[in-house]
mmCIF file of C-alpha atoms and ligand atoms in Angstrom:
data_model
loop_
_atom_site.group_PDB
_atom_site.id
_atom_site.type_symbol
_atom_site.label_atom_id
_atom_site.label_comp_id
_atom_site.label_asym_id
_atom_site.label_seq_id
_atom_site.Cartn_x
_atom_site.Cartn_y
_atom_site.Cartn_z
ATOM 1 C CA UNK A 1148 70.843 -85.748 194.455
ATOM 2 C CA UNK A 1149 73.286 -86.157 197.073
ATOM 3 C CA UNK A 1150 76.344 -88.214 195.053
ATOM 4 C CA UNK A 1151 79.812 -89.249 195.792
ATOM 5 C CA UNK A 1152 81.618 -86.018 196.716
ATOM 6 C CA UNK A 1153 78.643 -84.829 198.964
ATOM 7 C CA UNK A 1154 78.151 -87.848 201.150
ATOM 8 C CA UNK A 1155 82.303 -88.077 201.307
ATOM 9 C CA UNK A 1156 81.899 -84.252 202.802
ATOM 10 C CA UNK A 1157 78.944 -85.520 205.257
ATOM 11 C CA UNK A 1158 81.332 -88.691 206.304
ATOM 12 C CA UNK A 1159 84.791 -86.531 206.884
ATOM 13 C CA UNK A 1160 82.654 -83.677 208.884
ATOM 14 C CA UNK A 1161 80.964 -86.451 210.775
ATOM 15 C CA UNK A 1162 83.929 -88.095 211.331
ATOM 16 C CA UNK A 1163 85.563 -85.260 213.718
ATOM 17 C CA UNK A 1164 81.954 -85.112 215.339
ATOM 18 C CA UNK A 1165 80.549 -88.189 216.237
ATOM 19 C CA UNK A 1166 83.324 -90.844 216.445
ATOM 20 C CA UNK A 1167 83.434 -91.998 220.177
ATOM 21 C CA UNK A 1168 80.349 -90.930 220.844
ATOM 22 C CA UNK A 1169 77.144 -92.925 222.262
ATOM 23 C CA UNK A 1170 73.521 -93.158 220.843
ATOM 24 C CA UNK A 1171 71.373 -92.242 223.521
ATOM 25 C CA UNK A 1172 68.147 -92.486 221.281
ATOM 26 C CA UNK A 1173 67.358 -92.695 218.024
ATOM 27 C CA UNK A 1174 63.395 -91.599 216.653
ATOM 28 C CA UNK A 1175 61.812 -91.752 213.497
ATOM 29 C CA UNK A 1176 58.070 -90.521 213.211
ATOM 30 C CA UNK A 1177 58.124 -92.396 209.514
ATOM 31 C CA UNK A 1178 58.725 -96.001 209.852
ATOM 32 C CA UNK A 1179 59.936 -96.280 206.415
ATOM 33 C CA UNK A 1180 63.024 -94.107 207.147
ATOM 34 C CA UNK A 1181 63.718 -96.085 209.889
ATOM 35 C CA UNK A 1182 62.884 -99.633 209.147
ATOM 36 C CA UNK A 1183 64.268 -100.841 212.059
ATOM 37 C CA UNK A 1184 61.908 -102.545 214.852
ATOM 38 C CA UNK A 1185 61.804 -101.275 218.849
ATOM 39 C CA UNK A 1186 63.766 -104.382 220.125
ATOM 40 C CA UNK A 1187 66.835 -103.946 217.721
ATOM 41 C CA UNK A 1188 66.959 -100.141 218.236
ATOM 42 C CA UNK A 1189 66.638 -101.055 222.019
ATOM 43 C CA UNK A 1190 69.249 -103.715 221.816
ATOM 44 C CA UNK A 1191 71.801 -102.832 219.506
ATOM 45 C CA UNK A 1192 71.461 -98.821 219.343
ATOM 46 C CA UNK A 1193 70.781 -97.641 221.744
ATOM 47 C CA UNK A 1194 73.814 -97.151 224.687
ATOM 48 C CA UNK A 1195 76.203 -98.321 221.583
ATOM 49 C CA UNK A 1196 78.851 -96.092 220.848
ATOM 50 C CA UNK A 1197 79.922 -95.215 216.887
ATOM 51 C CA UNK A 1198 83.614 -96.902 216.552
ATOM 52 C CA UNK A 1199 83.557 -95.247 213.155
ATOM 53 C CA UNK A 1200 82.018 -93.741 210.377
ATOM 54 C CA UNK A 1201 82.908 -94.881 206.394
ATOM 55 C CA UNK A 1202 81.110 -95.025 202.836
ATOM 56 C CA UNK A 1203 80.871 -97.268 200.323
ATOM 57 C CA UNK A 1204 79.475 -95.284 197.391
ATOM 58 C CA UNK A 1205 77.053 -93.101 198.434
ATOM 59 C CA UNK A 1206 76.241 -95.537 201.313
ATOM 60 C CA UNK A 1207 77.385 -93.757 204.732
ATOM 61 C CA UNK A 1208 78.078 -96.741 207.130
ATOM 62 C CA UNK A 1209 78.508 -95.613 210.721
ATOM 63 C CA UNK A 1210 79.806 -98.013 212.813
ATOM 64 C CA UNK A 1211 78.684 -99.341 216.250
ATOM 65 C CA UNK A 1212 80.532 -101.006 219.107
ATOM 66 C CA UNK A 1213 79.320 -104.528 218.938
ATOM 67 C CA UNK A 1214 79.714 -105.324 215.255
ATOM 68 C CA UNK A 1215 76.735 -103.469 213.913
ATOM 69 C CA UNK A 1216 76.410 -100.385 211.310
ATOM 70 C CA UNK A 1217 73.778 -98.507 210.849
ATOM 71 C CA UNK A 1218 73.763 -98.036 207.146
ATOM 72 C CA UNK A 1219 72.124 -94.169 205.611
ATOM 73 C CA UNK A 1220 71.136 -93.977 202.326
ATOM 74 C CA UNK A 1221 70.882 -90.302 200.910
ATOM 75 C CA UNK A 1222 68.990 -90.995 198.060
ATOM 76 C CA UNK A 1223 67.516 -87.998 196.216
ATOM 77 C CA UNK A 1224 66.698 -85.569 199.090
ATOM 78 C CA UNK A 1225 68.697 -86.656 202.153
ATOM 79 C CA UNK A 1226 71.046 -84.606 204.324
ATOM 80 C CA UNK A 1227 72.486 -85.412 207.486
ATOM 81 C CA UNK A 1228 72.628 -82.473 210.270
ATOM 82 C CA UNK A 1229 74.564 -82.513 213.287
ATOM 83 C CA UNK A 1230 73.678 -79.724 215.918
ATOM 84 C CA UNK A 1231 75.266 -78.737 219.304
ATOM 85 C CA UNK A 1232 75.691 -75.943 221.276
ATOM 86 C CA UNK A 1233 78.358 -74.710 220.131
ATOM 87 C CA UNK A 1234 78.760 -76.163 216.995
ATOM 88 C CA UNK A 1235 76.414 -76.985 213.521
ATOM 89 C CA UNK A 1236 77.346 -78.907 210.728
ATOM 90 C CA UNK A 1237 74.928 -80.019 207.698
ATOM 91 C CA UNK A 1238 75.687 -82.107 204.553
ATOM 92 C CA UNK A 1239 73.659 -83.361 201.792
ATOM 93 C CA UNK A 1240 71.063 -81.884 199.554
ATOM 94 C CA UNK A 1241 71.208 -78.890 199.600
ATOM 95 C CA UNK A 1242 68.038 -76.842 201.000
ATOM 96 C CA UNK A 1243 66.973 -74.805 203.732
ATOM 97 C CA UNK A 1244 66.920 -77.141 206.509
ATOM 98 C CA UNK A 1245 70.736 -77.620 206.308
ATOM 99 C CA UNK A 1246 70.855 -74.100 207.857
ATOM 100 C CA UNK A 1247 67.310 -73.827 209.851
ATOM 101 C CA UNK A 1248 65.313 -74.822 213.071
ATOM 102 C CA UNK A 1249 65.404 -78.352 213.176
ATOM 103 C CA UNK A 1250 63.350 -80.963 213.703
ATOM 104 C CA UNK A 1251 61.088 -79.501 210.433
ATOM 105 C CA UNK A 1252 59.138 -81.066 208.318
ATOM 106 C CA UNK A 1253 61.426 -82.590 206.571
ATOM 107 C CA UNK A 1254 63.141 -84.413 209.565
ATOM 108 C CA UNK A 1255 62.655 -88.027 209.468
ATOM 109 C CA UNK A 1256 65.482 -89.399 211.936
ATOM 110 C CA UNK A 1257 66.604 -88.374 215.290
ATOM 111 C CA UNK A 1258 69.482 -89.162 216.754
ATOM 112 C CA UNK A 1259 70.506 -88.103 220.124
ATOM 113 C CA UNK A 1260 74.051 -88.466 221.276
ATOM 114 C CA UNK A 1261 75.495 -88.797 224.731
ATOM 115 C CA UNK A 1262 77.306 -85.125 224.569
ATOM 116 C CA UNK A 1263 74.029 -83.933 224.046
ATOM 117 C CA UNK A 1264 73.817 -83.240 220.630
ATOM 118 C CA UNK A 1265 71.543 -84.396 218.070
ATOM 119 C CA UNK A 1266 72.230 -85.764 214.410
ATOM 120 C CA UNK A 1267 69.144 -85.356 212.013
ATOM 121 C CA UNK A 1268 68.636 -87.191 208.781
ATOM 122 C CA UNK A 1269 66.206 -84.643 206.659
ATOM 123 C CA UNK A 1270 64.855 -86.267 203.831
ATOM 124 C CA UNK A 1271 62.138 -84.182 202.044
ATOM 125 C CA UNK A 1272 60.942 -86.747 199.677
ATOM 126 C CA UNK A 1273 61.222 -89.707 201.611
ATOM 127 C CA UNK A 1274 63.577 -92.438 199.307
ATOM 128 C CA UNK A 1275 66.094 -92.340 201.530
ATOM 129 C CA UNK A 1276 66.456 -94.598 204.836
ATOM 130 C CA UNK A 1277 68.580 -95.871 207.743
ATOM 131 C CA UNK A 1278 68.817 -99.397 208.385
ATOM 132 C CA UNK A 1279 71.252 -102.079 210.412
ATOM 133 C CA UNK A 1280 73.318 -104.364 209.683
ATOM 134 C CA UNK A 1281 75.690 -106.593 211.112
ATOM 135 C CA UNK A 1282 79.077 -105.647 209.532
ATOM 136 C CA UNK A 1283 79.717 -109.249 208.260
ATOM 137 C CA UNK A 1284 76.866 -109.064 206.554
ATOM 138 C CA UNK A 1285 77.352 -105.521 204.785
ATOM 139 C CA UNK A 1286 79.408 -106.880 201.596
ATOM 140 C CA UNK A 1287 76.512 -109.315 201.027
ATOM 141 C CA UNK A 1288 73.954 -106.340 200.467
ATOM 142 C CA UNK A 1289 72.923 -107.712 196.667
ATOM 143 C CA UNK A 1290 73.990 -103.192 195.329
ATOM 144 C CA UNK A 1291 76.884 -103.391 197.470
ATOM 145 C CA UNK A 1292 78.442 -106.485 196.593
ATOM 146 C CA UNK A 1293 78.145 -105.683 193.075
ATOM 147 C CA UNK A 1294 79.816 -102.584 192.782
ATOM 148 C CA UNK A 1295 82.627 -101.352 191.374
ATOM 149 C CA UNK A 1296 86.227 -100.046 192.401
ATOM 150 C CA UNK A 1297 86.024 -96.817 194.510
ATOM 151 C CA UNK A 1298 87.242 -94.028 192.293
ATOM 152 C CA UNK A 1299 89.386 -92.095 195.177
ATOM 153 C CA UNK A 1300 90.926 -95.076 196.520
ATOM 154 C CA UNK A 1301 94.563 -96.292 195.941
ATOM 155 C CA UNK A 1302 93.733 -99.610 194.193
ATOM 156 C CA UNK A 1303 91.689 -98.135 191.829
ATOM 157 C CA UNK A 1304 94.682 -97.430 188.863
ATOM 158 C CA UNK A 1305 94.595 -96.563 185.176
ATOM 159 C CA UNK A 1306 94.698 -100.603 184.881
ATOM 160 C CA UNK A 1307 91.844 -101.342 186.653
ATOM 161 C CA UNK A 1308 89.540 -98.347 184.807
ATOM 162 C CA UNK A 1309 90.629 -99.642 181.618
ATOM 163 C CA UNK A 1310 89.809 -102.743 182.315
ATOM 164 C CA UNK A 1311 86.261 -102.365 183.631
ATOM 165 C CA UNK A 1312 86.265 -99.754 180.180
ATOM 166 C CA UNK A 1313 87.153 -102.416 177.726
ATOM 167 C CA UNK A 1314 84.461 -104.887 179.606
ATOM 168 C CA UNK A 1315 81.878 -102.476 177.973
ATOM 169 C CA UNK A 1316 83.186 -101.430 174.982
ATOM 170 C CA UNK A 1317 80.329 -101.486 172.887
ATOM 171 C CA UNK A 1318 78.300 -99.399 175.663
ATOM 172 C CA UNK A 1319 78.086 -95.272 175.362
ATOM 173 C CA UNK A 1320 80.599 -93.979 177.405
ATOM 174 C CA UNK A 1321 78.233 -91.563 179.480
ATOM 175 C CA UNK A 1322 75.454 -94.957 180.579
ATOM 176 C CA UNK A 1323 78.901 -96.921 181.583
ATOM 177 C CA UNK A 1324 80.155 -93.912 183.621
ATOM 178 C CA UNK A 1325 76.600 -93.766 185.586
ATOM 179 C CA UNK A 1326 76.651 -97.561 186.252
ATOM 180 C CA UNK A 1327 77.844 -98.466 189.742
ATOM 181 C CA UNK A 1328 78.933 -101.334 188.907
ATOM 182 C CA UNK A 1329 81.404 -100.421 186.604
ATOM 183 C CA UNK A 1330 82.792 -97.085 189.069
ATOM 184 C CA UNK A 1331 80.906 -96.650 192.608
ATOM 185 C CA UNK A 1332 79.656 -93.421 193.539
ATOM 186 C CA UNK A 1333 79.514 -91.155 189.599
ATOM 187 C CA UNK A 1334 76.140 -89.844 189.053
ATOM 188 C CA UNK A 1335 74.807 -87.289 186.747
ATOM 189 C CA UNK A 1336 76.857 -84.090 187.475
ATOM 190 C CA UNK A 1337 80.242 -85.751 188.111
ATOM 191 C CA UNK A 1338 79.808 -87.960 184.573
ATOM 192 C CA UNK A 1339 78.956 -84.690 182.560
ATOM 193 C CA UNK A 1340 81.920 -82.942 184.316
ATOM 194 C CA UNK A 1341 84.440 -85.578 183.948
ATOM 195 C CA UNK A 1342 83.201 -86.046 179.804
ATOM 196 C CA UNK A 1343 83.738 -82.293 179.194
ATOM 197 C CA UNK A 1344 87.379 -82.232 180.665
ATOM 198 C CA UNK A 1345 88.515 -84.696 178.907
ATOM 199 C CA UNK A 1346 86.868 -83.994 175.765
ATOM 200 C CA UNK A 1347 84.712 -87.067 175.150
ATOM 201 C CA UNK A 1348 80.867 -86.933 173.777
ATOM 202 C CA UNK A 1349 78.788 -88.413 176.190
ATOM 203 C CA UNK A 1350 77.102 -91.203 173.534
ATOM 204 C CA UNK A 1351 80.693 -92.051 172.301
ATOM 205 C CA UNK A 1352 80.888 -96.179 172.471
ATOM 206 C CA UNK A 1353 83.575 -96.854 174.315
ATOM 207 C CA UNK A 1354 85.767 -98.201 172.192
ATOM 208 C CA UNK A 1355 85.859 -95.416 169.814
ATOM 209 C CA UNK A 1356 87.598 -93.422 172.647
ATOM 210 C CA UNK A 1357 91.243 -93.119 172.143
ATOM 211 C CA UNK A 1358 93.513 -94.417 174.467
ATOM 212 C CA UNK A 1359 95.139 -91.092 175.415
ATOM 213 C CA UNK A 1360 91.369 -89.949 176.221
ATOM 214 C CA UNK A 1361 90.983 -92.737 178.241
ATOM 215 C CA UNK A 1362 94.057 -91.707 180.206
ATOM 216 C CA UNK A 1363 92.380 -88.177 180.613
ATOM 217 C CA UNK A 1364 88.686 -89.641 181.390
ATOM 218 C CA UNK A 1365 90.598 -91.475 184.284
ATOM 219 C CA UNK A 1366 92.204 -88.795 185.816
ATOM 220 C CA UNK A 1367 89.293 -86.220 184.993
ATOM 221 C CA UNK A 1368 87.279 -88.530 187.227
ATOM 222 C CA UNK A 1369 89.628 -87.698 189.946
ATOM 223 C CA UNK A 1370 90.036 -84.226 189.699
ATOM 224 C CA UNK A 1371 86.258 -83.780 189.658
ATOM 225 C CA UNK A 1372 85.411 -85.802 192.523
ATOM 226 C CA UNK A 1373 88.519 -84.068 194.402
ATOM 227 C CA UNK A 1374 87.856 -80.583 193.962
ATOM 228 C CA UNK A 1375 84.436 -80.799 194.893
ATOM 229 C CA UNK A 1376 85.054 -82.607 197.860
ATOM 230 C CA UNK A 1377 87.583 -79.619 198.349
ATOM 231 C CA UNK A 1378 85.055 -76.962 198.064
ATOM 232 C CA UNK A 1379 83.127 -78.808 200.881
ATOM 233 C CA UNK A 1380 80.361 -80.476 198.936
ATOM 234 C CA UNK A 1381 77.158 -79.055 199.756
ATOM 235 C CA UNK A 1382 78.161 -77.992 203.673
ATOM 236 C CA UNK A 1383 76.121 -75.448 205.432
ATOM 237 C CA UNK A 1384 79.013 -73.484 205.041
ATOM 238 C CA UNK A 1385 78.932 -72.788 201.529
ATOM 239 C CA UNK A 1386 75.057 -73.786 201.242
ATOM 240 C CA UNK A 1387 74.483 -69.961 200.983
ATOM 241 C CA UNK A 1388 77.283 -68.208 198.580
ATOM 242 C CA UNK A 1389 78.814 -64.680 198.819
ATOM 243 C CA UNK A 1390 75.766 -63.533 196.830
ATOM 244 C CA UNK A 1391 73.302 -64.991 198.660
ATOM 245 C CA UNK A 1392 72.438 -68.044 195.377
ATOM 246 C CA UNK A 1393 71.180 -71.117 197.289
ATOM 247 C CA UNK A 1394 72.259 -74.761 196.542
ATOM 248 C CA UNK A 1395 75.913 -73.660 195.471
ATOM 249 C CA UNK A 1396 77.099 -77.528 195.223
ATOM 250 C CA UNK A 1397 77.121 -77.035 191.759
ATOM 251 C CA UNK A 1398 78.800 -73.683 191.363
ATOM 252 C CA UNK A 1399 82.337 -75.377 190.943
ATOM 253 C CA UNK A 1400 80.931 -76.699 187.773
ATOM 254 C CA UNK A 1401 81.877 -76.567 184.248
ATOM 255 C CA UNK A 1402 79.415 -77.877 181.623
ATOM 256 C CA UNK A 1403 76.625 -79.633 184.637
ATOM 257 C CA UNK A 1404 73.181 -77.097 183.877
ATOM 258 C CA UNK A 1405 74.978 -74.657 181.843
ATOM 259 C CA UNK A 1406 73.192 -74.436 178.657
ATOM 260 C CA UNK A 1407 72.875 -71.813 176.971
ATOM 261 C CA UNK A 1408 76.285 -70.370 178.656
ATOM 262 C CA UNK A 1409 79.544 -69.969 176.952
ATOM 263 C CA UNK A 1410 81.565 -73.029 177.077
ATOM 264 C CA UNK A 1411 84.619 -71.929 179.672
ATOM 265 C CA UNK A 1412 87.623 -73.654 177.306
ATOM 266 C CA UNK A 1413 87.109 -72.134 173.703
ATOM 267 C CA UNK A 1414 83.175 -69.869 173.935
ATOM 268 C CA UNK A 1415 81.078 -72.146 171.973
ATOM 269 C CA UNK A 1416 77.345 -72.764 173.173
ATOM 270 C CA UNK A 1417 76.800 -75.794 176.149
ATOM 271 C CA UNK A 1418 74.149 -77.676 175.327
ATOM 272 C CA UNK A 1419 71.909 -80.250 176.800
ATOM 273 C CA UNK A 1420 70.911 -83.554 175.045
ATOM 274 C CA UNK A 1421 69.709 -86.719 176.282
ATOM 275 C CA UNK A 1422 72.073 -89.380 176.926
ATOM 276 C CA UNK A 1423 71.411 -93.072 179.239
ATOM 277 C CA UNK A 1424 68.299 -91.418 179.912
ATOM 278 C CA UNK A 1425 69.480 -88.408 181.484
ATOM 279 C CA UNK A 1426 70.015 -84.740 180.898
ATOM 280 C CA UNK A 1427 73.588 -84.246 179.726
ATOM 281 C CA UNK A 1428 75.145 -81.248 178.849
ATOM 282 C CA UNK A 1429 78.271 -80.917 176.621
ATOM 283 C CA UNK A 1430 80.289 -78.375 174.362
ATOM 284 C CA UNK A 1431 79.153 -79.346 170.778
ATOM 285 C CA UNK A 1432 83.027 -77.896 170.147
ATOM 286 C CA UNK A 1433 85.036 -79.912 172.993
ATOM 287 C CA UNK A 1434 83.270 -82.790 172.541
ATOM 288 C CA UNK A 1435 82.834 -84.103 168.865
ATOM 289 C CA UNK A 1436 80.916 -87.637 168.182
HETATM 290 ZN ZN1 ZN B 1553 84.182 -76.006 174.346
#
């Protein structure tokens, strides 16, 4: 699932690609992805130019020229393409059609700019969608008004995290982590990674975690998010690795599907448990309950 880091890498390649462009068209052949009717797509897309392209989350908001956003949301399987001549660029979850002969199956939105390129939003299983809103109106969305700090931004300090921490204290660490409206944009690989470097267990309560481990969850979150947003995400580039292993957005990582392997900081076994419902994976060694 596409999370923080990866739609941050579609929004900053996007950014140099499609800012100051217009929409010539935009086509969906599954209304669902693209629950958006033929007057406001004639009206308020089309001929618009994007003014700029930002993300709340893992909400990618591009925005138009009359006050407008279109609003993507990845979901589990979506990637957004951008093809021209001369140039390809692909973010998202990671599969084959980040790389291939688009439109495929898989292609559920069409976008065609006015340099004659097109932007494709793939979405193999089909939770994902693009809709509109007038930017006023964006903060109002019931998720997005809700949500927590951003974890990159400036304003979100060691204050603030302990804070929104000490709000949940009785919750297990790795559930509060996950909830977005306690941080935006953490999901299941980022939580795992950011537990293991700082040496918390995922079902510690939050207030048995030590103050100086709170210090190091905080800027573990960081870290994590930053050097995967370094390495490019899941980016056509790096889709494919130097040995030819597919879906490498997950190669950077530490403890995130490694059990069974030898835990990178002192050899002992990963292993995988459940924790808020999810698979977690932890060094039984780095991080004691
Ligand atoms: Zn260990």
């Amino acid at each position: 699932m596409p999370e923080l880091p990866e739609v941050e890498t579609v929004r900053r390649g996007l950014e140099k690609l499609i800012v100051g462009k217009k929409i010539i068209n935009i086509s969906s052949d599954w209304q669902k992805s693209l629950p958006i009717t033929d007057n406001e797509i004639n009206n308020s897309i089309k001929n618009h130019e994007i003014v700029s392209i930002g993300r709340r989350g893992k909400l990618l908001i591009i925005g138009l020229d009359n006050s407008r956003s279109l609003l993507i949301h990845l979901r589990m399987t979506g990637q957004m393409v951008y093809r021209s001549e001369s140039y390809r660029f692909g973010a998202g979850h990671p599969n084959d059609s980040l790389i291939g002969k688009l439109p495929d199956k898989s292609t559920r939105v069409i976008m065609e700019l006015d340099n004659g390129s097109r932007l494709f939003f793939n979405d193999q299983r089909k939770f994902g969608f693009i809709n509109i809103s007038e930017n006023s109106k964006i903060n109002q969305i019931p998720f997005l008004n809700k949500m927590g700090p951003e974890p990159l931004s400036q304003d979100f300090t060691y204050k603030i995290f302990k804070a929104r921490m000490k709000n949940r204290a009785n919750s297990q660490i790795k559930a509060v982590l996950l909830d977005q409206k306690v941080i935006a944009g953490i999901g299941n690989i980022y939580a795992d990674e950011s537990l293991w470097m700082a040496k918390i267990h995922p079902l510690k309560k939050v207030l048995e975690i030590s103050e100086a481990k709170q210090r190091a969850l905080y800027e573990s979150i960081i870290e994590v998010l930053n050097t995967s947003i370094e390495k490019g995400g899941s980016t056509d580039r790096n889709y494919v690795d130097a040995e030819g292993k597919k879906g490498s957005y997950i190669s950077f990582a530490k403890v995130f599907r490694r059990e069974g392997k030898k835990c990178y900081r002192c050899g002992k076994t990963i292993i995988k448990i459940r924790a808020a419902g999810r698979g977690t994976h932890l060094c039984p060694n780095c991080q004691r309950i």
